[in-house]
Coordinates of C-alpha atoms and ligand atoms in Angstrom, one line a residue:
X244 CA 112.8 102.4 107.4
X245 CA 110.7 105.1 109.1
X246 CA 107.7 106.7 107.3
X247 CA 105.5 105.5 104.9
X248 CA 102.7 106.1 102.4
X249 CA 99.7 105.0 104.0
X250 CA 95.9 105.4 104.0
X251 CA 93.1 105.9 106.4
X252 CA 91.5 102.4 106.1
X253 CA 90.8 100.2 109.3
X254 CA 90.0 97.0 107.3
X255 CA 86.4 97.0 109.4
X256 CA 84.2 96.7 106.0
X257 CA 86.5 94.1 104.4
X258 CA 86.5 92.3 107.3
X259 CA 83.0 92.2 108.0
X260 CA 82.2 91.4 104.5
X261 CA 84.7 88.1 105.0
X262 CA 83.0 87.3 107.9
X263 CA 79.8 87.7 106.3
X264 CA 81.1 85.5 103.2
X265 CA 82.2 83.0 106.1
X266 CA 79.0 82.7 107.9
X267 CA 76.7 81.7 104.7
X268 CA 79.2 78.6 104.1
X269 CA 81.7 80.3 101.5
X270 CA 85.3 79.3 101.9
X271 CA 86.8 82.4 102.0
X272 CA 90.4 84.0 101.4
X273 CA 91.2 87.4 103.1
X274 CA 93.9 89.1 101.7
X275 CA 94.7 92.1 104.1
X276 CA 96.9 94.7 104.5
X277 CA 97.8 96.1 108.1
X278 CA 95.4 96.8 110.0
X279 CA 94.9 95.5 114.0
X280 CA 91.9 93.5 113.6
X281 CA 91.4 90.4 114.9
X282 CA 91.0 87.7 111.5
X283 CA 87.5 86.7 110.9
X284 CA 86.4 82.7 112.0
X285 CA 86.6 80.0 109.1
X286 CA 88.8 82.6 107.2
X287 CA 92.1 81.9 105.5
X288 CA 93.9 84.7 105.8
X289 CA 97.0 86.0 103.6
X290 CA 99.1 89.8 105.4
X291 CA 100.4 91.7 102.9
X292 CA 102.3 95.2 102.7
X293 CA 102.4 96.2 99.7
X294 CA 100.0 96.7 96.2
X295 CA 102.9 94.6 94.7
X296 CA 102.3 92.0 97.2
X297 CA 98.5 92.3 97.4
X298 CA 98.8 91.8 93.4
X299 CA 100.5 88.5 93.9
X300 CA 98.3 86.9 96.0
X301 CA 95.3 87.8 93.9
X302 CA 97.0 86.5 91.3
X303 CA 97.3 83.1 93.6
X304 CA 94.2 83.2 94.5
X305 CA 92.1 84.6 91.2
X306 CA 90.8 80.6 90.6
X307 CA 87.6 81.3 92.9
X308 CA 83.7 82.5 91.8
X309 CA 83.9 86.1 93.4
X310 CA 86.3 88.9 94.1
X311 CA 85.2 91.3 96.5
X312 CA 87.7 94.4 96.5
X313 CA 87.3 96.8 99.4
X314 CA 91.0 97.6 100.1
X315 CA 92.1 101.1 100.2
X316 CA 95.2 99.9 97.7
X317 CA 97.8 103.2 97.3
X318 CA 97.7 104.5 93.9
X319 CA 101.0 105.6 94.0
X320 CA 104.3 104.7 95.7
X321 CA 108.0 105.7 96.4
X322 CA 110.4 104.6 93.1
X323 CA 113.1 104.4 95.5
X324 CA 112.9 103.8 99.0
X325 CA 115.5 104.8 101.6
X326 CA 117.4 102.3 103.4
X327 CA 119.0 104.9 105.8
X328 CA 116.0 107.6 107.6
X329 CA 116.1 110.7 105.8
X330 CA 117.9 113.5 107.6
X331 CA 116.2 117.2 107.5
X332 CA 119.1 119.8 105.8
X333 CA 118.7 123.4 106.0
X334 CA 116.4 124.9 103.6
X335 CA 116.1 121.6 101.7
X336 CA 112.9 119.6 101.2
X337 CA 113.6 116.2 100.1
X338 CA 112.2 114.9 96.8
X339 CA 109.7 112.0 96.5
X340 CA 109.5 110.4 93.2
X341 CA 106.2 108.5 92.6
X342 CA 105.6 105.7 90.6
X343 CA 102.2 103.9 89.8
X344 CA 101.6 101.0 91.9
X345 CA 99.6 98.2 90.0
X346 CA 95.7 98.5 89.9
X347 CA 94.8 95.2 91.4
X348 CA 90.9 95.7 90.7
X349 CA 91.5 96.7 86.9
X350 CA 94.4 93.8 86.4
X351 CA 91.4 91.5 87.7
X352 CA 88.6 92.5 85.9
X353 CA 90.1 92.2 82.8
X354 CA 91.9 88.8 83.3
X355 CA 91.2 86.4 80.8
X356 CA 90.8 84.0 83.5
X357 CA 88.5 86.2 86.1
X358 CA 86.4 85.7 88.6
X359 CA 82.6 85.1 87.2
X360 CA 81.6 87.9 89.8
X361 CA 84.0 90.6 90.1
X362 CA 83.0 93.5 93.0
X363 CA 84.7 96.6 93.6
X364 CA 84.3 99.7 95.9
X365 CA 84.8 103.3 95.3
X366 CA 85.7 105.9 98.1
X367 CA 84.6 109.3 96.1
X368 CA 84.5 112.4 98.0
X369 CA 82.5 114.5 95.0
X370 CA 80.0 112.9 91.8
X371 CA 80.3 109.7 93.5
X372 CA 77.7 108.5 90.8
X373 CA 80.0 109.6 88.3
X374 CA 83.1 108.7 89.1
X375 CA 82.1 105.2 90.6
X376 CA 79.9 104.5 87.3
X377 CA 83.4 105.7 85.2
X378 CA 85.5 103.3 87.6
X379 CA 83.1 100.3 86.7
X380 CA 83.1 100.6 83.3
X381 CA 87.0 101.3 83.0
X382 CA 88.5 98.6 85.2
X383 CA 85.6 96.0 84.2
X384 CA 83.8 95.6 87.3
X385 CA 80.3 93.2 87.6
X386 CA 79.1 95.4 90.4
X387 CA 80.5 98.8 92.2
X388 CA 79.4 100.0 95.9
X389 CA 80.5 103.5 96.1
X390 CA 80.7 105.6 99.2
X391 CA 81.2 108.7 100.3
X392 CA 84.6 110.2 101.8
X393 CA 82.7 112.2 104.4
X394 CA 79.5 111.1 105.7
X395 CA 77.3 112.7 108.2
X396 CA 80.3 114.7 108.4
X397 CA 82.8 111.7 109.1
X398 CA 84.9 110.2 107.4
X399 CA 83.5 106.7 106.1
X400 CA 87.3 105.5 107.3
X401 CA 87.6 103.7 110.6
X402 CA 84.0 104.1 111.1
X403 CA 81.4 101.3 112.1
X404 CA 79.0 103.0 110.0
X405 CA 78.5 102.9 105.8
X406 CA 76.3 103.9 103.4
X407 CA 76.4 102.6 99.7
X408 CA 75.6 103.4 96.7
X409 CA 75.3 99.9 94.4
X410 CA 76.0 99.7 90.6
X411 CA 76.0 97.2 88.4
X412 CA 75.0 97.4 84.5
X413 CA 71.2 97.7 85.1
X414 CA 70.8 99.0 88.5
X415 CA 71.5 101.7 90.7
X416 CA 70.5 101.6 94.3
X417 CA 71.1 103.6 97.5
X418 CA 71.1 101.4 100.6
X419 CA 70.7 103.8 103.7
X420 CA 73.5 104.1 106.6
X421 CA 74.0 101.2 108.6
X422 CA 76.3 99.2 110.1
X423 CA 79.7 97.6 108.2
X424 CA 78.5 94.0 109.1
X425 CA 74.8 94.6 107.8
X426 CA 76.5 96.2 104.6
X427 CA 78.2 93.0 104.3
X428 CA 75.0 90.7 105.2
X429 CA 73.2 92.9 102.3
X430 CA 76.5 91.8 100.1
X431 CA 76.7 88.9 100.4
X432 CA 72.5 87.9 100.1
X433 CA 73.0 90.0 97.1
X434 CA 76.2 87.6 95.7
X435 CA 74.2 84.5 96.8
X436 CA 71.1 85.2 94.8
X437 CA 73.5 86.2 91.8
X438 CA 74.9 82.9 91.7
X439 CA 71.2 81.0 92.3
X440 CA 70.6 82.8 89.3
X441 CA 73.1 82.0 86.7
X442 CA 71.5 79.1 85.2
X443 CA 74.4 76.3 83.9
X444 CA 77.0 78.0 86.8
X445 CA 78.0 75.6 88.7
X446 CA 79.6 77.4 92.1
X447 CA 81.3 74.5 93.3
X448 CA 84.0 73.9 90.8
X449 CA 85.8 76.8 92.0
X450 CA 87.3 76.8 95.5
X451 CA 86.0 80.0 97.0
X452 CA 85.2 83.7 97.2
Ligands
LIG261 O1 88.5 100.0 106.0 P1 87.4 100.9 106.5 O2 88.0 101.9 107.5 O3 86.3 100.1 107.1 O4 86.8 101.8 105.4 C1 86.1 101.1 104.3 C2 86.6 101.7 102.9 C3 86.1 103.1 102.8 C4 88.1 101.6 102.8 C5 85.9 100.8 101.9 O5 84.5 100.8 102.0 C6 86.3 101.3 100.5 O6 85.7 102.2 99.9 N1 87.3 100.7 99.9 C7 87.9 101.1 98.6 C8 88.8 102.3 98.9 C9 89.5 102.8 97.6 O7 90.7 102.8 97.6 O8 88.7 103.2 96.6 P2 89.2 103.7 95.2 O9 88.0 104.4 94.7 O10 90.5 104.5 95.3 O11 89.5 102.4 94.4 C10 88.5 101.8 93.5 C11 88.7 100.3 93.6 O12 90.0 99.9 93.0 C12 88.7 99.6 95.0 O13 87.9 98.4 94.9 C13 90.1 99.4 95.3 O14 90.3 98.3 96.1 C14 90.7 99.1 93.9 N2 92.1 99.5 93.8 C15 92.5 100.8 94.0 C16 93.9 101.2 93.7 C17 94.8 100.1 93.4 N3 96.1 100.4 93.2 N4 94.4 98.9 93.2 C18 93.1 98.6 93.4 O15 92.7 97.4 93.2

């Protein structure tokens, strides 16, 4: 009832990249955890708490043409919570036992039923290229935007900056620091000309992104 697991995400790129979505006519579903930003116009959006309940609502939603996945889900979580706050005793450090929490982004990508465009990202702070190409490949992502832990010597968390390293199959491309809403704008001109390229794909018969 008194301390969590947490992480250092704001929600600012996820956000932006909704609003993005939202301005070029998507309909768009936001599934957030808790952060203190205001919700994006024209967005439906879903609060959740947890990676179990972040799961679900993916699951709800997963009938749409793109999934864009830029939450900093936990990978790992208490197997027993406290219902009473944990008292200090003398000399005795309290042991947490962690349990896997489900990987949203991999249970997606390799859905039977997913998303024709599914778009992860990767926070990385060492072989970024490496480890985001590895991530892509194992969880069955279309495309990866992987960036740096520390940039410029920040962290990438909370800021209003990014800078992204895109992957998909065939490319690899760097796009320089800038802010979280043109990252998003880049995104989503990127997702549009995707789907004006799929010849036969028809993106209305799904709901939304
Ligand atoms: O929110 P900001 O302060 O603006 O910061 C933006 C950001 C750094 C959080 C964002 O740009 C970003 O990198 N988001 C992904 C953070 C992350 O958890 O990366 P990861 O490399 O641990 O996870 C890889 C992918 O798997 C991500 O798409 C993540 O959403 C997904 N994942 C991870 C764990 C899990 N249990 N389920 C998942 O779906």
């Amino acid at each position: 009832p008194v301390r969590f697991i947490g992480n250092r995400s704001s929600g600012k790129q996820g956000y932006a990249i909704a609003s993005a979505c939202a301005e070029q006519g998507a309909s768009v579903c936001l599934i957030s955890g808790p952060v203190t930003l205001e919700a994006p116009l024209n967005v439906r959006l879903i609060k959740v708490e947890t990676a179990q309940q972040m799961k679900q609502a993916c699951a709800d939603e997963l009938n749409v043409d793109c999934v864009i996945c830029a939450a900093a889900v936990a990978d790992w979580q208490i197997k027993q919570t406290a219902n009473s706050k944990l008292k200090k005793s003398n000399n005795k450090l309290p042991e947490l036992i962690l349990t896997e929490t489900p990987d949203i982004l991999s249970w997606i990508g390799q859905h039977p039923s997913r998303p024709k465009l599914v778009i992860g990202f990767a926070a990385e702070t060492d072989s970024i290229k490496k480890n985001a190409e590895d991530k892509r490949a194992r969880k069955n992502v279309d495309w990866i935007l992987a960036n740096s832990v520390i940039q410029s010597g920040k962290t990438v968390f909370n800021s209003d900056i990014n800078e992204i390293l895109f992957l998909s199959n065939t490319e690899v491309e760097y796009w320089d620091t800038d802010s979280k809403q043109a990252i998003a704008q880049k995104l989503v001109r990127r997702i549009s000309n995707y789907f004006s390229d799929v010849r036969g794909y028809d993106v209305q018969k799904k709901d939304s992104i």
